[in-house]
CSV table of C-alpha atoms and ligand atoms in Angstrom, one decimal:
chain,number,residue,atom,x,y,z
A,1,UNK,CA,-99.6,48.3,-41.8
A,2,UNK,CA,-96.9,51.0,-42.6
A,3,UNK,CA,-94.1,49.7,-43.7
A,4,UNK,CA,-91.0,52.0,-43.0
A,5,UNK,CA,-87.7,52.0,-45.4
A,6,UNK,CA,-84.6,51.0,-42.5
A,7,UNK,CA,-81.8,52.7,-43.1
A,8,UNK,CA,-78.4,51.2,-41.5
A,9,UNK,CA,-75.1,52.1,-40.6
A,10,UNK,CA,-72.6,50.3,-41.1
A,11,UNK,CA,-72.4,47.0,-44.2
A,12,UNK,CA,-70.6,44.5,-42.0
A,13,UNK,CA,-72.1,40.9,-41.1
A,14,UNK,CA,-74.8,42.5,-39.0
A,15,UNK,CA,-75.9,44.8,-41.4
A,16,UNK,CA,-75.9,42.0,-43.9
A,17,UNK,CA,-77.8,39.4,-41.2
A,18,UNK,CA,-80.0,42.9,-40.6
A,19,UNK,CA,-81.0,42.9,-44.1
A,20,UNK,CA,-81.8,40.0,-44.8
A,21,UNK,CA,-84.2,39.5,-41.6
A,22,UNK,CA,-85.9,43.2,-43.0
A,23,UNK,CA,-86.5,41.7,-46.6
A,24,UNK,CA,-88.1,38.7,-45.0
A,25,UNK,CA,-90.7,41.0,-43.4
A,26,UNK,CA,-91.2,43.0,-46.4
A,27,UNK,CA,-89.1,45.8,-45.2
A,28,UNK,CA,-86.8,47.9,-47.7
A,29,UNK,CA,-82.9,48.7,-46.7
A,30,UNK,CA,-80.2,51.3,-47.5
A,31,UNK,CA,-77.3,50.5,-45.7
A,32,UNK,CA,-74.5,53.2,-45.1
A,33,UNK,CA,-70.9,52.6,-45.3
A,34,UNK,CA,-67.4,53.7,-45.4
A,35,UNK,CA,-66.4,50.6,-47.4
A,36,UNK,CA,-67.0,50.5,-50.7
A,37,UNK,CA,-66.9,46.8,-50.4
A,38,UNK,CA,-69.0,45.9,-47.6
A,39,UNK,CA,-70.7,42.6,-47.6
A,40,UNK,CA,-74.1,43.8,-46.7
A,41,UNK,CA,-74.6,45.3,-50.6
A,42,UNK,CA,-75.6,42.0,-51.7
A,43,UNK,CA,-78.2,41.8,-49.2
A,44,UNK,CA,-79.3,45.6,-48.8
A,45,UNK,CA,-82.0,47.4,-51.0
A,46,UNK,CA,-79.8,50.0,-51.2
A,47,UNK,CA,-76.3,50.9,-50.5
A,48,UNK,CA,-74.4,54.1,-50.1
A,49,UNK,CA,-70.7,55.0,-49.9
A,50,UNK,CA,-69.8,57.5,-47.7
A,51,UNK,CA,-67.4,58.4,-45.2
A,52,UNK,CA,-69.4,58.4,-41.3
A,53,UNK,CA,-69.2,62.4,-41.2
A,54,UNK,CA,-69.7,63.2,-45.1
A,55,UNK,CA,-72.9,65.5,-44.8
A,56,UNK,CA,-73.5,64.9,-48.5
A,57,UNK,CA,-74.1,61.5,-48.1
A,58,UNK,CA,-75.7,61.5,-44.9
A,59,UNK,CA,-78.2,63.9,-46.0
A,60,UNK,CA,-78.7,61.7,-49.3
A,61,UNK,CA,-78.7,58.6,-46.9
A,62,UNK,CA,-81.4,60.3,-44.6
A,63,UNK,CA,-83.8,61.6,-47.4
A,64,UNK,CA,-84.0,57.7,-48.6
A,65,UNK,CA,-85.4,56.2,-45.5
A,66,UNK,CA,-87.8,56.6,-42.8
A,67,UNK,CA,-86.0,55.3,-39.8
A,68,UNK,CA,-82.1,54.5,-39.0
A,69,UNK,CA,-80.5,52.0,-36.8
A,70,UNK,CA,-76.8,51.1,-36.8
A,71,UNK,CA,-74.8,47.9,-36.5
A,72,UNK,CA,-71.8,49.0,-35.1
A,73,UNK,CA,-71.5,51.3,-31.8
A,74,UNK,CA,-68.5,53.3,-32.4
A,75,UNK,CA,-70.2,55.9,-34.5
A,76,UNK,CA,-69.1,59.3,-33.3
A,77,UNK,CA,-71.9,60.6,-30.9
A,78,UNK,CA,-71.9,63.8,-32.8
A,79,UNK,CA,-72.8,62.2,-36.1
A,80,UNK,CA,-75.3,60.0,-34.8
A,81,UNK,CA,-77.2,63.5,-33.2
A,82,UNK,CA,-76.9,65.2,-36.4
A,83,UNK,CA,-78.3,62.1,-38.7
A,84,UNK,CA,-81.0,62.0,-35.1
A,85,UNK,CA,-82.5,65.4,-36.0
A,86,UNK,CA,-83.1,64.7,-39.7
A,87,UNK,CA,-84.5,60.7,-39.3
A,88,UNK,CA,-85.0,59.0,-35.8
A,89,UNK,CA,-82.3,57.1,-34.6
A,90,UNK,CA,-83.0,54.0,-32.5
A,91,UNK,CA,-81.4,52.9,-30.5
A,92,UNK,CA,-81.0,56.2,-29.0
A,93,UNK,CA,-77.7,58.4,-29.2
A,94,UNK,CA,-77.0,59.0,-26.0
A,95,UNK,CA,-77.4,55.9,-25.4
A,96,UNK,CA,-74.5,55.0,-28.0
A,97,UNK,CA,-72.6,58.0,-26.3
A,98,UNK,CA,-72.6,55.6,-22.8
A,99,UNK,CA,-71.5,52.6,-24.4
A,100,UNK,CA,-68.9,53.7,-26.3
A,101,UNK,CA,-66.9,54.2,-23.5
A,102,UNK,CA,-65.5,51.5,-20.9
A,103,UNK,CA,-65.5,53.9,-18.3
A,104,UNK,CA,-69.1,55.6,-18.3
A,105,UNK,CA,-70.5,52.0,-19.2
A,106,UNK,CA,-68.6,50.2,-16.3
A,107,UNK,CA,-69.5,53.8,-14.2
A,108,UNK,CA,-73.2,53.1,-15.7
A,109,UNK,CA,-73.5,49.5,-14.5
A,110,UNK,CA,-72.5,50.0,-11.2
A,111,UNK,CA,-75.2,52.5,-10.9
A,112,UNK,CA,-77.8,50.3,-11.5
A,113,UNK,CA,-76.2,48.5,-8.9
A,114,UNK,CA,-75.0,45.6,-10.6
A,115,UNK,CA,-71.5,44.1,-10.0
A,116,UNK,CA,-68.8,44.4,-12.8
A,117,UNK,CA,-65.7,43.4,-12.3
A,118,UNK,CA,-63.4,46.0,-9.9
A,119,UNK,CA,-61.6,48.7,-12.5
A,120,UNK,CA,-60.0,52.4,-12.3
A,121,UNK,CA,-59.7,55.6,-14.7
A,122,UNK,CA,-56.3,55.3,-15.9
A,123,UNK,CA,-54.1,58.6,-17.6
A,124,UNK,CA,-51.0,57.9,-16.3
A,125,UNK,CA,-48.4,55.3,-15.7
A,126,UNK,CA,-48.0,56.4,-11.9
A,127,UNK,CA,-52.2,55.6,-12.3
A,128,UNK,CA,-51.4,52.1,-12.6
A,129,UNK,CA,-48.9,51.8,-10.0
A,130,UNK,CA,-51.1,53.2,-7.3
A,131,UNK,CA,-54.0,50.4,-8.5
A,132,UNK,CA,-51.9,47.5,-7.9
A,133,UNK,CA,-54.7,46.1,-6.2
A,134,UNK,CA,-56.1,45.3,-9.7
A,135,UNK,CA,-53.2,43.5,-10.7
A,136,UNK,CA,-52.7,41.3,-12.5
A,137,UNK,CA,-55.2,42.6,-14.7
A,138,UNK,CA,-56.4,44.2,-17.7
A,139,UNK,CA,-55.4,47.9,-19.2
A,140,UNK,CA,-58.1,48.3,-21.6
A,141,UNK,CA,-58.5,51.1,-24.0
A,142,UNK,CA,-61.8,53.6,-23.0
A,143,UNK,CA,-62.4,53.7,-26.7
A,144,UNK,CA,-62.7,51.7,-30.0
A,145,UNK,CA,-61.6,48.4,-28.1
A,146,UNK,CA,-63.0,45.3,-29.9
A,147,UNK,CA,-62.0,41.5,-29.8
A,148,UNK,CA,-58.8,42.3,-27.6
A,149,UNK,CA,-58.1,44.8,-29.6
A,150,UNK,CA,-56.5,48.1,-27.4
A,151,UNK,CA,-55.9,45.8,-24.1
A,152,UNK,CA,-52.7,44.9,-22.5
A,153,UNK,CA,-52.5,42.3,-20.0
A,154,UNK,CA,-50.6,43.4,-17.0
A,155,UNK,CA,-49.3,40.6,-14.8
A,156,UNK,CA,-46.7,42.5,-12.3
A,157,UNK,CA,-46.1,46.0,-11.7
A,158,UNK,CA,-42.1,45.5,-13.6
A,159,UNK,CA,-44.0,45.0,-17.1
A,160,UNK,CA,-45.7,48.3,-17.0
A,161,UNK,CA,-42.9,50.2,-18.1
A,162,UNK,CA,-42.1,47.6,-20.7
A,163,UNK,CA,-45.5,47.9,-22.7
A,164,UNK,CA,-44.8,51.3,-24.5
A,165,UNK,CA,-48.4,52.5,-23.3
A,166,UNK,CA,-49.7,55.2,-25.7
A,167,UNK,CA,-50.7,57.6,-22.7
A,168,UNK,CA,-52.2,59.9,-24.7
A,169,UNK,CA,-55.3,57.2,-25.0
A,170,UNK,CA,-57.7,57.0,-22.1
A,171,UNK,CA,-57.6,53.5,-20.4
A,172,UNK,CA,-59.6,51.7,-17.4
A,173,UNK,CA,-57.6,49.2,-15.6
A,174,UNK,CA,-59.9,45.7,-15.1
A,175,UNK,CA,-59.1,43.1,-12.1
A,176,UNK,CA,-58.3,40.0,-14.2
A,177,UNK,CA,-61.3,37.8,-13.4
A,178,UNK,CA,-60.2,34.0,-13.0
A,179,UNK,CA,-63.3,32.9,-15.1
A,180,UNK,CA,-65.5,29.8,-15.1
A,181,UNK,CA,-67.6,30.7,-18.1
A,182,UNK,CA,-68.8,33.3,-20.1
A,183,UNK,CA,-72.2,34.3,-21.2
A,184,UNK,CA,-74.3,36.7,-23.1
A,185,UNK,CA,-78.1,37.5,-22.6
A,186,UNK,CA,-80.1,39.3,-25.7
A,187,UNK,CA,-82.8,40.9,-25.0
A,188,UNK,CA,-85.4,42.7,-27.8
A,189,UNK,CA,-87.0,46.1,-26.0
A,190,UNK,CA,-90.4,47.0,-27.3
A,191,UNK,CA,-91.4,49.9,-25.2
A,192,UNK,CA,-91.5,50.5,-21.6
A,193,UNK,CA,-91.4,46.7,-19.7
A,194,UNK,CA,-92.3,44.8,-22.9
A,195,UNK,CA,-89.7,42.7,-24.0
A,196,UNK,CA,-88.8,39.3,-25.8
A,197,UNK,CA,-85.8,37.4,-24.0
A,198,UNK,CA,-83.6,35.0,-25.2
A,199,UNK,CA,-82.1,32.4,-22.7
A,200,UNK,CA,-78.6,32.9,-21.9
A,201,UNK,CA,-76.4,31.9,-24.3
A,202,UNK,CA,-72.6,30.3,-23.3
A,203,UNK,CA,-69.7,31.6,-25.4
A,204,UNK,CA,-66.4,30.6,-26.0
A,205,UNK,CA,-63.2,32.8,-26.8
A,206,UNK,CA,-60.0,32.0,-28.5
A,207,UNK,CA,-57.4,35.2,-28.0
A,208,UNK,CA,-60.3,37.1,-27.3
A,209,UNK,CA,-62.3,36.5,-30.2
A,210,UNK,CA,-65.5,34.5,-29.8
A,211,UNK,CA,-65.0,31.0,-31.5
A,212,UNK,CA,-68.3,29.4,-30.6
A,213,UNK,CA,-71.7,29.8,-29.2
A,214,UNK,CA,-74.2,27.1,-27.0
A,215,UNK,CA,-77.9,27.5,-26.4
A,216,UNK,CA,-78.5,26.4,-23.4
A,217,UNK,CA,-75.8,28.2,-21.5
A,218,UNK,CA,-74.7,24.9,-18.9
A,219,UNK,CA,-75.6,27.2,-15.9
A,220,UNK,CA,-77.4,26.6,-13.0
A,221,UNK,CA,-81.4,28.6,-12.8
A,222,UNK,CA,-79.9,30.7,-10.0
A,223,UNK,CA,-77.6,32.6,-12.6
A,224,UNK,CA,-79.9,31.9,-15.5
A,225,UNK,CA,-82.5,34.2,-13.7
A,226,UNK,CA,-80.4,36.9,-12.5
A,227,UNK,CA,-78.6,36.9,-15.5
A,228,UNK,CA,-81.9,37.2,-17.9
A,229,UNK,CA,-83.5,39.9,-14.8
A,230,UNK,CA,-79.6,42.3,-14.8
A,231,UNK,CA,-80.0,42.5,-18.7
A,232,UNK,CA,-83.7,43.1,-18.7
A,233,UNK,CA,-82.7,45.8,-16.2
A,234,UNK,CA,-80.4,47.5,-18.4
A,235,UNK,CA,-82.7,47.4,-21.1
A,236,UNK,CA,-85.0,49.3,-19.2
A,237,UNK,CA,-82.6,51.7,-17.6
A,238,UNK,CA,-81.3,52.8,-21.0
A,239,UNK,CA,-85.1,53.1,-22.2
A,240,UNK,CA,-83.3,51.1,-25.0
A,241,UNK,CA,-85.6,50.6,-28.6
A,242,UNK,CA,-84.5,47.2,-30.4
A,243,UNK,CA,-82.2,44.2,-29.6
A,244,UNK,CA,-79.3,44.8,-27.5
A,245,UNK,CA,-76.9,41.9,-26.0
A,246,UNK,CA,-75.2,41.9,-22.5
A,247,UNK,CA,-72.2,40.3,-21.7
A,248,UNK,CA,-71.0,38.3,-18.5
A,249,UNK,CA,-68.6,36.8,-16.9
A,250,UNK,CA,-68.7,34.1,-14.6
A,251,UNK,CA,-66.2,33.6,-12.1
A,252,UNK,CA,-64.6,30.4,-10.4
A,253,UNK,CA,-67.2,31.2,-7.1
A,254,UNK,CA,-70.7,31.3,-9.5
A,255,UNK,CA,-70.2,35.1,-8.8
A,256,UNK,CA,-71.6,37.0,-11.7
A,257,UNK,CA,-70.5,40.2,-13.6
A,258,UNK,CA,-71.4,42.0,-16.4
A,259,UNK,CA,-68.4,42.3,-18.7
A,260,UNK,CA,-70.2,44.5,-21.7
A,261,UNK,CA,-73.2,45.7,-23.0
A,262,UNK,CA,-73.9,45.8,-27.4
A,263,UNK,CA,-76.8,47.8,-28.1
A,264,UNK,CA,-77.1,46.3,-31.7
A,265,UNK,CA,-77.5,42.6,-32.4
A,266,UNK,CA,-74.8,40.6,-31.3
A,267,UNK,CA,-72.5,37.7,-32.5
A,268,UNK,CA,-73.2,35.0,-29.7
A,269,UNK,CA,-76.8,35.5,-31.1
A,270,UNK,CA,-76.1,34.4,-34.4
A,271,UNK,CA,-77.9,30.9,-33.3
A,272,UNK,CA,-81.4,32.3,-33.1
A,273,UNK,CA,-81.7,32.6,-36.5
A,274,UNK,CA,-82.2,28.6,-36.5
A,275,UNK,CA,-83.2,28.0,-32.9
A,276,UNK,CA,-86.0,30.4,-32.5
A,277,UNK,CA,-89.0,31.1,-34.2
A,278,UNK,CA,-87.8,34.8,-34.5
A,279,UNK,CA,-83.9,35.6,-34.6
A,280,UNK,CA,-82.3,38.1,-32.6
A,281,UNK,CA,-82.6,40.5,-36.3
A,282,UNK,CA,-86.2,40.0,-36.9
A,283,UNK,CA,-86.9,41.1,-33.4
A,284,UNK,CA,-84.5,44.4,-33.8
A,285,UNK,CA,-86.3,45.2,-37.0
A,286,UNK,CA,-90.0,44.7,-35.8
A,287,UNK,CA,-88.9,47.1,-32.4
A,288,UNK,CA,-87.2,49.9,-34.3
A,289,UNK,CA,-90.2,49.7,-37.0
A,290,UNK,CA,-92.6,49.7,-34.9
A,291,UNK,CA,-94.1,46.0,-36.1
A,292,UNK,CA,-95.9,43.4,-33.9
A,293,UNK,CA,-94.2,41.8,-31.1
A,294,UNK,CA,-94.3,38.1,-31.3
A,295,UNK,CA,-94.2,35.8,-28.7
A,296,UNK,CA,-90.5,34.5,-28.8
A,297,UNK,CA,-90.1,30.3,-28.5
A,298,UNK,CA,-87.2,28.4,-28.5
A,299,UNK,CA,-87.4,26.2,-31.2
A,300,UNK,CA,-84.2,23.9,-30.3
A,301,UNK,CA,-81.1,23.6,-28.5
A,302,UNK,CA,-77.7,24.2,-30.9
A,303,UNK,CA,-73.9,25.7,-31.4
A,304,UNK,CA,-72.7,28.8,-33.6
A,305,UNK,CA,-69.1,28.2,-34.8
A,306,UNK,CA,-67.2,31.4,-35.9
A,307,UNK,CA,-65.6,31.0,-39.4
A,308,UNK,CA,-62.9,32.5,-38.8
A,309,UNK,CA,-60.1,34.0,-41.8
A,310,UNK,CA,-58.9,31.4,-44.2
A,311,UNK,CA,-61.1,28.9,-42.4
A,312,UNK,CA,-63.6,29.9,-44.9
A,313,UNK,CA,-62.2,28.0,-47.8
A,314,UNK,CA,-63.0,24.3,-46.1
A,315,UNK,CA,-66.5,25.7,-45.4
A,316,UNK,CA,-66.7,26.7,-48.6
A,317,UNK,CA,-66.2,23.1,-50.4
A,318,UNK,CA,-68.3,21.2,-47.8
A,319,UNK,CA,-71.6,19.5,-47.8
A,320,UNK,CA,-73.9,20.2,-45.3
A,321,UNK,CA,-76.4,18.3,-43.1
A,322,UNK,CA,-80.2,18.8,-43.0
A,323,UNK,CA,-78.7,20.4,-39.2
A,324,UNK,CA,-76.4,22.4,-40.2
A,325,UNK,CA,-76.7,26.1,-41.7
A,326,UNK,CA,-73.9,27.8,-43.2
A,327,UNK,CA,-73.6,31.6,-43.7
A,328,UNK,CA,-71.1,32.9,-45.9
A,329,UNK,CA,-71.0,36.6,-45.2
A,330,UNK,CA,-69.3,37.0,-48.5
A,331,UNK,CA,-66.8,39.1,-47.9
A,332,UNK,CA,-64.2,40.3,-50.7
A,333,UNK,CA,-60.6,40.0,-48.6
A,334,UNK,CA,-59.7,37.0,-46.6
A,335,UNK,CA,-58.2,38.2,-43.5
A,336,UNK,CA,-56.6,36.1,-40.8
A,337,UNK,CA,-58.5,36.2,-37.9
A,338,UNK,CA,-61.5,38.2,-39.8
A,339,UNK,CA,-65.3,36.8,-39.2
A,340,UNK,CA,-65.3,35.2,-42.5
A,341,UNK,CA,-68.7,33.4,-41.5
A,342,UNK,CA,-70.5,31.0,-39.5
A,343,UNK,CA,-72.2,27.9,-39.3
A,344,UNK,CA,-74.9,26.7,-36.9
A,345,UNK,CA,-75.6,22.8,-35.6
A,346,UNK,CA,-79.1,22.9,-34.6
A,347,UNK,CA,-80.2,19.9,-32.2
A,348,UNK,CA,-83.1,18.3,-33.9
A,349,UNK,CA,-83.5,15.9,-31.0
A,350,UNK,CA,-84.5,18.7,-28.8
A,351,UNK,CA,-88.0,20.7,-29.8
A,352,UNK,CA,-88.8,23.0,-27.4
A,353,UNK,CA,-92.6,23.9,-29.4
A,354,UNK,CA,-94.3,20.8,-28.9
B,401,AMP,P1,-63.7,42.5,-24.0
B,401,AMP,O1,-63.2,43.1,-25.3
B,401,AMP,O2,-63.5,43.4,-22.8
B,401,AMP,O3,-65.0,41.9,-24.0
B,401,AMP,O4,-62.7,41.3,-23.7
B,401,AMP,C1,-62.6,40.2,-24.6
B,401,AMP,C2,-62.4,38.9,-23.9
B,401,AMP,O5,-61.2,39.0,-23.0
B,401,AMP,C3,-63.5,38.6,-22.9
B,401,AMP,O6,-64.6,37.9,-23.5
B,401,AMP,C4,-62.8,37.7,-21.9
B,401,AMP,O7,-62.6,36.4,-22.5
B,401,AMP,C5,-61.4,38.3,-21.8
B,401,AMP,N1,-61.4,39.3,-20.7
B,401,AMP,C6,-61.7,40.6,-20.8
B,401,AMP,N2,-61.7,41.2,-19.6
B,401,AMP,C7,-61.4,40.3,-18.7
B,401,AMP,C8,-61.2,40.3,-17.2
B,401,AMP,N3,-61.3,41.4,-16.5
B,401,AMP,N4,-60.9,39.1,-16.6
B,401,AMP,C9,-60.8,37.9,-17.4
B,401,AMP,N5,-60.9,37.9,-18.7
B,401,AMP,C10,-61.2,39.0,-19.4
């Protein structure tokens, strides 16, 4: 079978998780990246600094590899066309291009007729004061928001004025949820209605940054199956190549939204490396290279716990159980806060392929 050389944008954890699922298949990588540091060089084939828009290095980037994915979604649209025309791009562009943006994902969602929670366009303070319907709630940035990053919580219409808002940003204004739980679905898209599903996965945040993961999600089937059917629905509606990760909320009356979609691999799936027979990155690489789809089996139930900045230094001394599996992304700077690594408790009582 052809064997295609994956090119990657971006050298972060993914890319590094990325690589190392390709080299397992045989599959050569070049990653691109605009640090010259990135962790994914010590797990990539190949690795080239270059600034997102250099046309230097995206031409010598493109000439290296057959196919490209990225890890990351905030790639300028315009780049990712360009690089599109000289090297496939999967996922899509224009499918980057939606998600990208709270407003046309949220505007997106809603017209597949799924619920997400109840927002408006905001430009303009007097834009928020004429929405107080959605508050308290969140003013979240349309653009490059990640982890909490870009939102302001909003409890009463006085603290607007207070917040020194950067109007010249594009914002949506969210309805602050009162949630229950929060969990993400990943699903792998092969082609048109083929797919491999993981089960919903729960996920817990800690100022807005996901600390830890459980497989199973402690839901009932009613929200397990509508949850696995909305994100298989996406999937399908974005005619979406590769793995791609949808994100819910769950509110205080089992009502279910969908908070965000990734259309790369995703953090909360971090567990399937250990608790399926194929991880969340082996699937993304087999549907954007065109391998064989394998069935996809849990293997056994377990927890993902984020490493988070300095953290890393404990993990770094410890001994580990025959359950446990520690991934140190290797990265140069400790940063507080930054995803420093994770480990994953796999449930050896529980085996799902017997
Ligand atoms: P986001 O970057 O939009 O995924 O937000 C990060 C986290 O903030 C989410 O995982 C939730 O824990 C919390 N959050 C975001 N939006 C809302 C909302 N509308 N209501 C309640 N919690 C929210």
């Amino acid at each position: 079978m052809f064997k295609p050389v994956l090119g990657i944008i971006g050298g972060g954890q993914l890319g590094s998780l990325l690589s190392a699922a390709a080299k397992k298949l045989d599959i050569r990588t070049v990653i691109l990246c605009d640090d010259e540091n990135a962790p994914a060089k010590n797990f990539s084939d190949d690795f080239i600094h270059g600034k997102y828009d250099d046309l230097d290095k995206i031409k010598e980037f493109c000439y290296k590899v057959d196919i490209i994915t990225y890890e990351f979604e905030n790639i300028p649209y315009e780049t990712l066309k360009i690089i599109n025309n000289e090297k496939k791009v999967l996922p899509r562009p224009e499918i980057n291009k939606i998600i990208q943006n709270r407003l046309f994902e949220k505007d997106f969602i809603n017209k597949c007729n799924l619920n997400t929670t109840s927002y408006v366009y905001i430009k303009k303070e007097d834009d928020i004061n004429s929405s107080i319907n959605l508050i308290p709630g969140l003013l979240k940035t349309c653009t490059l928001g990640y982890d909490g990053k870009g939102q302001y919580k909003i409890n009463s219409v006085d603290e607007i004025s207070k917040l020194n808002i950067d109007y010249n940003k594009d914002y949506i204004l969210e309805k602050l949820v009162k949630l229950k739980k929060e969990i993400s679905v990943i699903v792998t898209r092969f082609g048109h209605q083929k797919y491999e599903i993981y089960d919903p996965i729960e996920n817990f945040h800690q100022d807005q940054i996901l600390k830890y993961s459980t497989l199973p999600a402690d839901i009932d089937s009613n929200l397990l199956s509508k949850s696995v059917e909305w994100a298989s629905m996406i999937a399908e509606e974005l005619n979406f190549i590769g793995t791609m990760c949808v994100e819910f909320f769950i509110d205080k009356n089992d009502n279910l939204y969908v908070n965000e979609v990734a259309p790369r691999v995703h953090n909360s799936g971090h567990l399937t490396i250990n608790a399926y027979n194929v991880s969340q990155f082996e699937n993304h690489i087999r549907a954007v290279c065109g391998l064989e789809k394998i069935k996809t089996r849990k293997v056994c139930n377990a927890k993902m716990i984020n490493i988070l900045g300095f953290e890393i230094e404990n993990y770094r001394q410890k001994k580990f159980g025959e359950n446990e599996f520690f991934f140190d992304y290797q990265k140069k700077e400790i940063k507080e806060k930054r995803k420093m690594g994770h480990l994953t408790i796999v449930d050896k009582k529980s085996n799902f392929l017997n």
